[in-house]
Amino acid sequence: MSEEDEGSRKRAKGPMSVSRRTLFIGAGSTAALLGLGALRYAGHTPLVRPPGGQDEAHLVSACIRCEKCYEACPRGVIVPAHIEDGLLGMRSPALNFDADFCDYCADENGGEPLCVKVCPTEALRLPAGATAENTLLGLAVIDEAQCLAFRDTGCRYCYDACPYEAIELTGSGANPHVSVLVDKCNGCGACESVCVSLKAGSIVSGAQERAIVVKPIESAE
């Protein structure tokens, strides 16, 4: 092979080699970015939010994690989201009904949620005319396998606690079952806060949550 042919061959390989290297670097960078993106949303699950926080994208982007809503809540049901709920929403406000429920500050502020009132960035915002009756926080869902009423025990704590008559008794006899009236439930959490299904010995083995829990609208449907 002549020197001229050898030079032509090297020049032909040169650009191809650079192009391949660039392709590998670009692919590696893209994979890294995708990995970071996946990590950013890792473990993200829908959450039940305080009044005015139902627009998830707006809440997460506008919330500055100042904790004013936690402090203002008279019932102590607003808690910070945890890292397992997703890094993007970590420490943004969520509702926890372990011990109480959300009544829109009916006694403390005439039905206007204090969390919305104190939010400095309007991450929590309600449209004009919004009330507890016409705004959905979530939807109560019953796990019949864990519900004591479905074991014919006569349990009706959730029925007695619901302020919106969104729980009905079904069936006949001394031990009726319970069901949720979807068109009346606003996700206030009163039913969940009084459910006794996690008491020792009263649930199925391995249960992690109560027999009736409030779910975000998108995951309850």
PDB file of C-alpha atoms in Angstrom:
ATOM      1  CA  MET A   1       0.000   0.000   0.000  1.00  0.00           C
ATOM      2  CA  SER A   2       1.416   3.397  -0.974  1.00  0.00           C
ATOM      3  CA  GLU A   3       1.992   6.186   1.571  1.00  0.00           C
ATOM      4  CA  GLU A   4      -0.780   8.167  -0.106  1.00  0.00           C
ATOM      5  CA  ASP A   5      -3.248   5.274   0.316  1.00  0.00           C
ATOM      6  CA  GLU A   6      -2.202   4.780   3.976  1.00  0.00           C
ATOM      7  CA  GLY A   7      -2.721   8.471   4.709  1.00  0.00           C
ATOM      8  CA  SER A   8      -6.138   8.388   3.088  1.00  0.00           C
ATOM      9  CA  ARG A   9      -7.091   5.359   5.198  1.00  0.00           C
ATOM     10  CA  LYS A  10      -6.036   7.074   8.459  1.00  0.00           C
ATOM     11  CA  ARG A  11      -7.873  10.257   7.548  1.00  0.00           C
ATOM     12  CA  ALA A  12     -10.985   8.212   6.829  1.00  0.00           C
ATOM     13  CA  LYS A  13     -10.766   6.439  10.214  1.00  0.00           C
ATOM     14  CA  GLY A  14     -10.019   9.600  12.169  1.00  0.00           C
ATOM     15  CA  PRO A  15     -13.425  11.287  11.996  1.00  0.00           C
ATOM     16  CA  MET A  16     -15.223   7.977  12.567  1.00  0.00           C
ATOM     17  CA  SER A  17     -13.207   7.324  15.726  1.00  0.00           C
ATOM     18  CA  VAL A  18     -13.964  10.782  17.142  1.00  0.00           C
ATOM     19  CA  SER A  19     -17.622  10.425  16.261  1.00  0.00           C
ATOM     20  CA  ARG A  20     -17.849   7.082  18.065  1.00  0.00           C
ATOM     21  CA  ARG A  21     -16.132   8.514  21.153  1.00  0.00           C
ATOM     22  CA  THR A  22     -18.514  11.466  21.169  1.00  0.00           C
ATOM     23  CA  LEU A  23     -21.453   9.108  20.845  1.00  0.00           C
ATOM     24  CA  PHE A  24     -20.302   7.063  23.839  1.00  0.00           C
ATOM     25  CA  ILE A  25     -19.762  10.178  25.959  1.00  0.00           C
ATOM     26  CA  GLY A  26     -23.174  11.542  25.005  1.00  0.00           C
ATOM     27  CA  ALA A  27     -24.875   8.250  25.758  1.00  0.00           C
ATOM     28  CA  GLY A  28     -23.136   8.047  29.130  1.00  0.00           C
ATOM     29  CA  SER A  29     -24.146  11.588  30.030  1.00  0.00           C
ATOM     30  CA  THR A  30     -27.744  10.921  29.032  1.00  0.00           C
ATOM     31  CA  ALA A  31     -27.829   7.775  31.149  1.00  0.00           C
ATOM     32  CA  ALA A  32     -26.424   9.711  34.109  1.00  0.00           C
ATOM     33  CA  LEU A  33     -29.045  12.431  33.735  1.00  0.00           C
ATOM     34  CA  LEU A  34     -31.797   9.850  33.466  1.00  0.00           C
ATOM     35  CA  GLY A  35     -30.429   8.200  36.579  1.00  0.00           C
ATOM     36  CA  LEU A  36     -30.522  11.484  38.466  1.00  0.00           C
ATOM     37  CA  GLY A  37     -34.042  12.104  37.241  1.00  0.00           C
ATOM     38  CA  ALA A  38     -35.171   8.694  38.408  1.00  0.00           C
ATOM     39  CA  LEU A  39     -33.524   9.285  41.777  1.00  0.00           C
ATOM     40  CA  ARG A  40     -35.266  12.632  42.077  1.00  0.00           C
ATOM     41  CA  TYR A  41     -38.674  10.977  41.843  1.00  0.00           C
ATOM     42  CA  ALA A  42     -37.742   7.705  43.552  1.00  0.00           C
ATOM     43  CA  GLY A  43     -40.449   6.379  45.829  1.00  0.00           C
ATOM     44  CA  HIS A  44     -42.912   9.114  44.891  1.00  0.00           C
ATOM     45  CA  THR A  45     -46.456   8.263  45.897  1.00  0.00           C
ATOM     46  CA  PRO A  46     -49.614  10.379  45.785  1.00  0.00           C
ATOM     47  CA  LEU A  47     -50.343  12.086  49.102  1.00  0.00           C
ATOM     48  CA  VAL A  48     -53.437  13.480  50.786  1.00  0.00           C
ATOM     49  CA  ARG A  49     -52.745  17.203  50.993  1.00  0.00           C
ATOM     50  CA  PRO A  50     -54.153  19.957  53.241  1.00  0.00           C
ATOM     51  CA  PRO A  51     -56.949  22.185  51.936  1.00  0.00           C
ATOM     52  CA  GLY A  52     -55.765  24.133  48.911  1.00  0.00           C
ATOM     53  CA  GLY A  53     -52.946  21.710  48.136  1.00  0.00           C
ATOM     54  CA  GLN A  54     -54.727  19.448  45.681  1.00  0.00           C
ATOM     55  CA  ASP A  55     -52.784  20.825  42.692  1.00  0.00           C
ATOM     56  CA  GLU A  56     -49.725  18.664  43.336  1.00  0.00           C
ATOM     57  CA  ALA A  57     -47.405  20.328  40.822  1.00  0.00           C
ATOM     58  CA  HIS A  58     -48.207  23.818  42.107  1.00  0.00           C
ATOM     59  CA  LEU A  59     -47.867  22.800  45.749  1.00  0.00           C
ATOM     60  CA  VAL A  60     -44.484  21.151  45.339  1.00  0.00           C
ATOM     61  CA  SER A  61     -43.040  24.015  43.287  1.00  0.00           C
ATOM     62  CA  ALA A  62     -44.448  26.881  45.393  1.00  0.00           C
ATOM     63  CA  CYS A  63     -43.926  25.433  48.884  1.00  0.00           C
ATOM     64  CA  ILE A  64     -40.807  26.801  50.621  1.00  0.00           C
ATOM     65  CA  ARG A  65     -40.993  24.308  53.525  1.00  0.00           C
ATOM     66  CA  CYS A  66     -41.456  27.105  56.053  1.00  0.00           C
ATOM     67  CA  GLU A  67     -43.612  24.857  58.290  1.00  0.00           C
ATOM     68  CA  LYS A  68     -46.104  27.635  59.052  1.00  0.00           C
ATOM     69  CA  CYS A  69     -49.003  25.379  58.063  1.00  0.00           C
ATOM     70  CA  TYR A  70     -47.882  22.689  60.532  1.00  0.00           C
ATOM     71  CA  GLU A  71     -47.774  25.268  63.309  1.00  0.00           C
ATOM     72  CA  ALA A  72     -51.140  26.813  62.416  1.00  0.00           C
ATOM     73  CA  CYS A  73     -53.112  23.548  62.276  1.00  0.00           C
ATOM     74  CA  PRO A  74     -55.189  23.385  65.489  1.00  0.00           C
ATOM     75  CA  ARG A  75     -55.712  19.628  65.185  1.00  0.00           C
ATOM     76  CA  GLY A  76     -52.109  18.746  64.398  1.00  0.00           C
ATOM     77  CA  VAL A  77     -52.937  16.732  61.286  1.00  0.00           C
ATOM     78  CA  ILE A  78     -50.498  18.469  58.912  1.00  0.00           C
ATOM     79  CA  VAL A  79     -47.137  16.707  58.796  1.00  0.00           C
ATOM     80  CA  PRO A  80     -44.067  16.890  56.530  1.00  0.00           C
ATOM     81  CA  ALA A  81     -43.826  14.411  53.666  1.00  0.00           C
ATOM     82  CA  HIS A  82     -40.984  11.936  54.138  1.00  0.00           C
ATOM     83  CA  ILE A  83     -38.104  11.101  51.830  1.00  0.00           C
ATOM     84  CA  GLU A  84     -39.757   7.801  50.907  1.00  0.00           C
ATOM     85  CA  ASP A  85     -42.657   9.822  49.504  1.00  0.00           C
ATOM     86  CA  GLY A  86     -40.256  11.274  46.916  1.00  0.00           C
ATOM     87  CA  LEU A  87     -37.304  13.646  47.125  1.00  0.00           C
ATOM     88  CA  LEU A  88     -39.065  16.366  45.165  1.00  0.00           C
ATOM     89  CA  GLY A  89     -41.910  16.653  47.666  1.00  0.00           C
ATOM     90  CA  MET A  90     -39.917  15.960  50.824  1.00  0.00           C
ATOM     91  CA  ARG A  91     -41.073  18.107  53.783  1.00  0.00           C
ATOM     92  CA  SER A  92     -43.992  19.521  51.825  1.00  0.00           C
ATOM     93  CA  PRO A  93     -47.277  19.377  53.805  1.00  0.00           C
ATOM     94  CA  ALA A  94     -49.375  16.219  53.909  1.00  0.00           C
ATOM     95  CA  LEU A  95     -52.275  15.087  56.090  1.00  0.00           C
ATOM     96  CA  ASN A  96     -51.983  12.397  58.751  1.00  0.00           C
ATOM     97  CA  PHE A  97     -55.184  11.175  60.379  1.00  0.00           C
ATOM     98  CA  ASP A  98     -53.700   8.936  63.050  1.00  0.00           C
ATOM     99  CA  ALA A  99     -55.260  10.919  65.889  1.00  0.00           C
ATOM    100  CA  ASP A 100     -57.590  13.562  64.429  1.00  0.00           C
ATOM    101  CA  PHE A 101     -59.186  14.887  61.235  1.00  0.00           C
ATOM    102  CA  CYS A 102     -59.449  18.066  59.149  1.00  0.00           C
ATOM    103  CA  ASP A 103     -62.581  20.149  59.751  1.00  0.00           C
ATOM    104  CA  TYR A 104     -61.392  23.221  57.831  1.00  0.00           C
ATOM    105  CA  CYS A 105     -60.860  25.005  61.161  1.00  0.00           C
ATOM    106  CA  ALA A 106     -64.627  25.240  61.651  1.00  0.00           C
ATOM    107  CA  ASP A 107     -64.385  26.201  65.319  1.00  0.00           C
ATOM    108  CA  GLU A 108     -61.126  28.134  65.194  1.00  0.00           C
ATOM    109  CA  ASN A 109     -61.632  30.207  62.032  1.00  0.00           C
ATOM    110  CA  GLY A 110     -65.210  29.832  60.848  1.00  0.00           C
ATOM    111  CA  GLY A 111     -64.475  27.146  58.264  1.00  0.00           C
ATOM    112  CA  GLU A 112     -61.575  28.962  56.594  1.00  0.00           C
ATOM    113  CA  PRO A 113     -58.462  26.764  56.928  1.00  0.00           C
ATOM    114  CA  LEU A 114     -55.700  28.462  58.890  1.00  0.00           C
ATOM    115  CA  CYS A 115     -53.063  26.603  56.880  1.00  0.00           C
ATOM    116  CA  VAL A 116     -54.232  28.419  53.748  1.00  0.00           C
ATOM    117  CA  LYS A 117     -54.347  31.728  55.599  1.00  0.00           C
ATOM    118  CA  VAL A 118     -50.735  31.566  56.838  1.00  0.00           C
ATOM    119  CA  CYS A 119     -49.122  30.174  53.664  1.00  0.00           C
ATOM    120  CA  PRO A 120     -46.725  32.924  52.473  1.00  0.00           C
ATOM    121  CA  THR A 121     -46.414  31.705  48.874  1.00  0.00           C
ATOM    122  CA  GLU A 122     -49.980  30.518  48.199  1.00  0.00           C
ATOM    123  CA  ALA A 123     -48.726  26.973  47.777  1.00  0.00           C
ATOM    124  CA  LEU A 124     -51.976  26.224  49.601  1.00  0.00           C
ATOM    125  CA  ARG A 125     -54.730  28.141  47.856  1.00  0.00           C
ATOM    126  CA  LEU A 126     -58.485  27.717  47.636  1.00  0.00           C
ATOM    127  CA  PRO A 127     -60.824  29.205  45.030  1.00  0.00           C
ATOM    128  CA  ALA A 128     -63.465  31.677  46.146  1.00  0.00           C
ATOM    129  CA  GLY A 129     -66.427  29.946  47.740  1.00  0.00           C
ATOM    130  CA  ALA A 130     -64.523  26.774  48.622  1.00  0.00           C
ATOM    131  CA  THR A 131     -65.870  24.966  51.683  1.00  0.00           C
ATOM    132  CA  ALA A 132     -65.350  21.623  53.365  1.00  0.00           C
ATOM    133  CA  GLU A 133     -68.537  20.407  51.708  1.00  0.00           C
ATOM    134  CA  ASN A 134     -67.542  21.227  48.121  1.00  0.00           C
ATOM    135  CA  THR A 135     -63.785  20.569  48.230  1.00  0.00           C
ATOM    136  CA  LEU A 136     -62.276  17.087  48.115  1.00  0.00           C
ATOM    137  CA  LEU A 137     -59.158  16.267  50.107  1.00  0.00           C
ATOM    138  CA  GLY A 138     -59.337  12.591  49.210  1.00  0.00           C
ATOM    139  CA  LEU A 139     -61.662   9.626  49.426  1.00  0.00           C
ATOM    140  CA  ALA A 140     -62.153   7.097  52.222  1.00  0.00           C
ATOM    141  CA  VAL A 141     -61.556   3.498  51.152  1.00  0.00           C
ATOM    142  CA  ILE A 142     -62.480   0.395  53.176  1.00  0.00           C
ATOM    143  CA  ASP A 143     -60.397  -2.786  53.217  1.00  0.00           C
ATOM    144  CA  GLU A 144     -63.077  -5.377  53.909  1.00  0.00           C
ATOM    145  CA  ALA A 145     -60.479  -8.014  54.794  1.00  0.00           C
ATOM    146  CA  GLN A 146     -59.406  -5.945  57.813  1.00  0.00           C
ATOM    147  CA  CYS A 147     -62.643  -4.172  58.712  1.00  0.00           C
ATOM    148  CA  LEU A 148     -64.130  -5.404  61.985  1.00  0.00           C
ATOM    149  CA  ALA A 149     -67.653  -4.693  60.764  1.00  0.00           C
ATOM    150  CA  PHE A 150     -67.137  -7.348  58.091  1.00  0.00           C
ATOM    151  CA  ARG A 151     -66.323  -9.825  60.848  1.00  0.00           C
ATOM    152  CA  ASP A 152     -69.795  -9.293  62.270  1.00  0.00           C
ATOM    153  CA  THR A 153     -68.513  -7.583  65.402  1.00  0.00           C
ATOM    154  CA  GLY A 154     -70.957  -4.690  65.248  1.00  0.00           C
ATOM    155  CA  CYS A 155     -68.119  -2.141  64.944  1.00  0.00           C
ATOM    156  CA  ARG A 156     -69.379   1.207  63.631  1.00  0.00           C
ATOM    157  CA  TYR A 157     -66.875   3.766  64.872  1.00  0.00           C
ATOM    158  CA  CYS A 158     -66.391   5.235  61.394  1.00  0.00           C
ATOM    159  CA  TYR A 159     -70.135   5.540  60.867  1.00  0.00           C
ATOM    160  CA  ASP A 160     -70.605   7.405  64.152  1.00  0.00           C
ATOM    161  CA  ALA A 161     -67.616   9.714  63.552  1.00  0.00           C
ATOM    162  CA  CYS A 162     -68.379  10.889  60.007  1.00  0.00           C
ATOM    163  CA  PRO A 163     -69.622  14.517  60.066  1.00  0.00           C
ATOM    164  CA  TYR A 164     -70.913  14.328  56.484  1.00  0.00           C
ATOM    165  CA  GLU A 165     -72.976  11.126  56.734  1.00  0.00           C
ATOM    166  CA  ALA A 166     -70.718   9.603  54.096  1.00  0.00           C
ATOM    167  CA  ILE A 167     -70.615   6.185  55.801  1.00  0.00           C
ATOM    168  CA  GLU A 168     -73.702   4.018  55.601  1.00  0.00           C
ATOM    169  CA  LEU A 169     -74.671   0.797  57.323  1.00  0.00           C
ATOM    170  CA  THR A 170     -75.528  -2.024  54.961  1.00  0.00           C
ATOM    171  CA  GLY A 171     -77.171  -5.377  55.412  1.00  0.00           C
ATOM    172  CA  SER A 172     -79.678  -6.472  57.995  1.00  0.00           C
ATOM    173  CA  GLY A 173     -79.404  -7.862  61.470  1.00  0.00           C
ATOM    174  CA  ALA A 174     -77.527  -6.802  64.579  1.00  0.00           C
ATOM    175  CA  ASN A 175     -74.113  -6.553  62.877  1.00  0.00           C
ATOM    176  CA  PRO A 176     -74.383  -4.433  59.721  1.00  0.00           C
ATOM    177  CA  HIS A 177     -71.440  -3.803  57.435  1.00  0.00           C
ATOM    178  CA  VAL A 178     -70.243  -0.334  56.395  1.00  0.00           C
ATOM    179  CA  SER A 179     -69.655   1.326  53.040  1.00  0.00           C
ATOM    180  CA  VAL A 180     -68.536   4.750  51.794  1.00  0.00           C
ATOM    181  CA  LEU A 181     -70.929   7.054  49.951  1.00  0.00           C
ATOM    182  CA  VAL A 182     -68.539   8.505  47.405  1.00  0.00           C
ATOM    183  CA  ASP A 183     -70.736  11.483  46.552  1.00  0.00           C
ATOM    184  CA  LYS A 184     -70.724  12.640  50.196  1.00  0.00           C
ATOM    185  CA  CYS A 185     -67.142  11.868  51.271  1.00  0.00           C
ATOM    186  CA  ASN A 186     -64.692  14.788  51.221  1.00  0.00           C
ATOM    187  CA  GLY A 187     -61.700  12.951  52.677  1.00  0.00           C
ATOM    188  CA  CYS A 188     -61.714  14.734  56.048  1.00  0.00           C
ATOM    189  CA  GLY A 189     -60.232  11.697  57.815  1.00  0.00           C
ATOM    190  CA  ALA A 190     -62.690  11.484  60.726  1.00  0.00           C
ATOM    191  CA  CYS A 191     -63.375   7.827  59.936  1.00  0.00           C
ATOM    192  CA  GLU A 192     -59.693   6.923  59.713  1.00  0.00           C
ATOM    193  CA  SER A 193     -58.844   8.707  62.959  1.00  0.00           C
ATOM    194  CA  VAL A 194     -61.241   6.532  64.996  1.00  0.00           C
ATOM    195  CA  CYS A 195     -60.721   3.181  63.249  1.00  0.00           C
ATOM    196  CA  VAL A 196     -59.604   0.542  65.767  1.00  0.00           C
ATOM    197  CA  SER A 197     -58.539  -2.148  63.303  1.00  0.00           C
ATOM    198  CA  LEU A 198     -54.847  -1.778  64.157  1.00  0.00           C
ATOM    199  CA  LYS A 199     -55.412  -2.613  67.807  1.00  0.00           C
ATOM    200  CA  ALA A 200     -53.531  -5.723  68.904  1.00  0.00           C
ATOM    201  CA  GLY A 201     -55.275  -8.911  67.867  1.00  0.00           C
ATOM    202  CA  SER A 202     -58.008  -7.277  65.817  1.00  0.00           C
ATOM    203  CA  ILE A 203     -56.457  -7.260  62.350  1.00  0.00           C
ATOM    204  CA  VAL A 204     -55.141  -9.679  59.780  1.00  0.00           C
ATOM    205  CA  SER A 205     -51.484 -10.577  60.138  1.00  0.00           C
ATOM    206  CA  GLY A 206     -49.064  -8.105  58.591  1.00  0.00           C
ATOM    207  CA  ALA A 207     -51.500  -5.212  58.160  1.00  0.00           C
ATOM    208  CA  GLN A 208     -49.758  -1.827  57.903  1.00  0.00           C
ATOM    209  CA  GLU A 209     -52.707   0.565  57.828  1.00  0.00           C
ATOM    210  CA  ARG A 210     -56.193   0.858  59.246  1.00  0.00           C
ATOM    211  CA  ALA A 211     -59.194  -0.806  57.675  1.00  0.00           C
ATOM    212  CA  ILE A 212     -60.523   2.544  56.471  1.00  0.00           C
ATOM    213  CA  VAL A 213     -58.055   5.124  55.172  1.00  0.00           C
ATOM    214  CA  VAL A 214     -58.293   8.285  53.116  1.00  0.00           C
ATOM    215  CA  LYS A 215     -56.578   7.955  49.758  1.00  0.00           C
ATOM    216  CA  PRO A 216     -55.659  10.685  47.258  1.00  0.00           C
ATOM    217  CA  ILE A 217     -58.373  11.001  44.626  1.00  0.00           C
ATOM    218  CA  GLU A 218     -56.172   9.680  41.815  1.00  0.00           C
ATOM    219  CA  SER A 219     -55.247   6.492  43.687  1.00  0.00           C
ATOM    220  CA  ALA A 220     -58.702   5.855  45.172  1.00  0.00           C
ATOM    221  CA  GLU A 221     -60.542   5.745  41.854  1.00  0.00           C
TER     222      GLU A 221
END
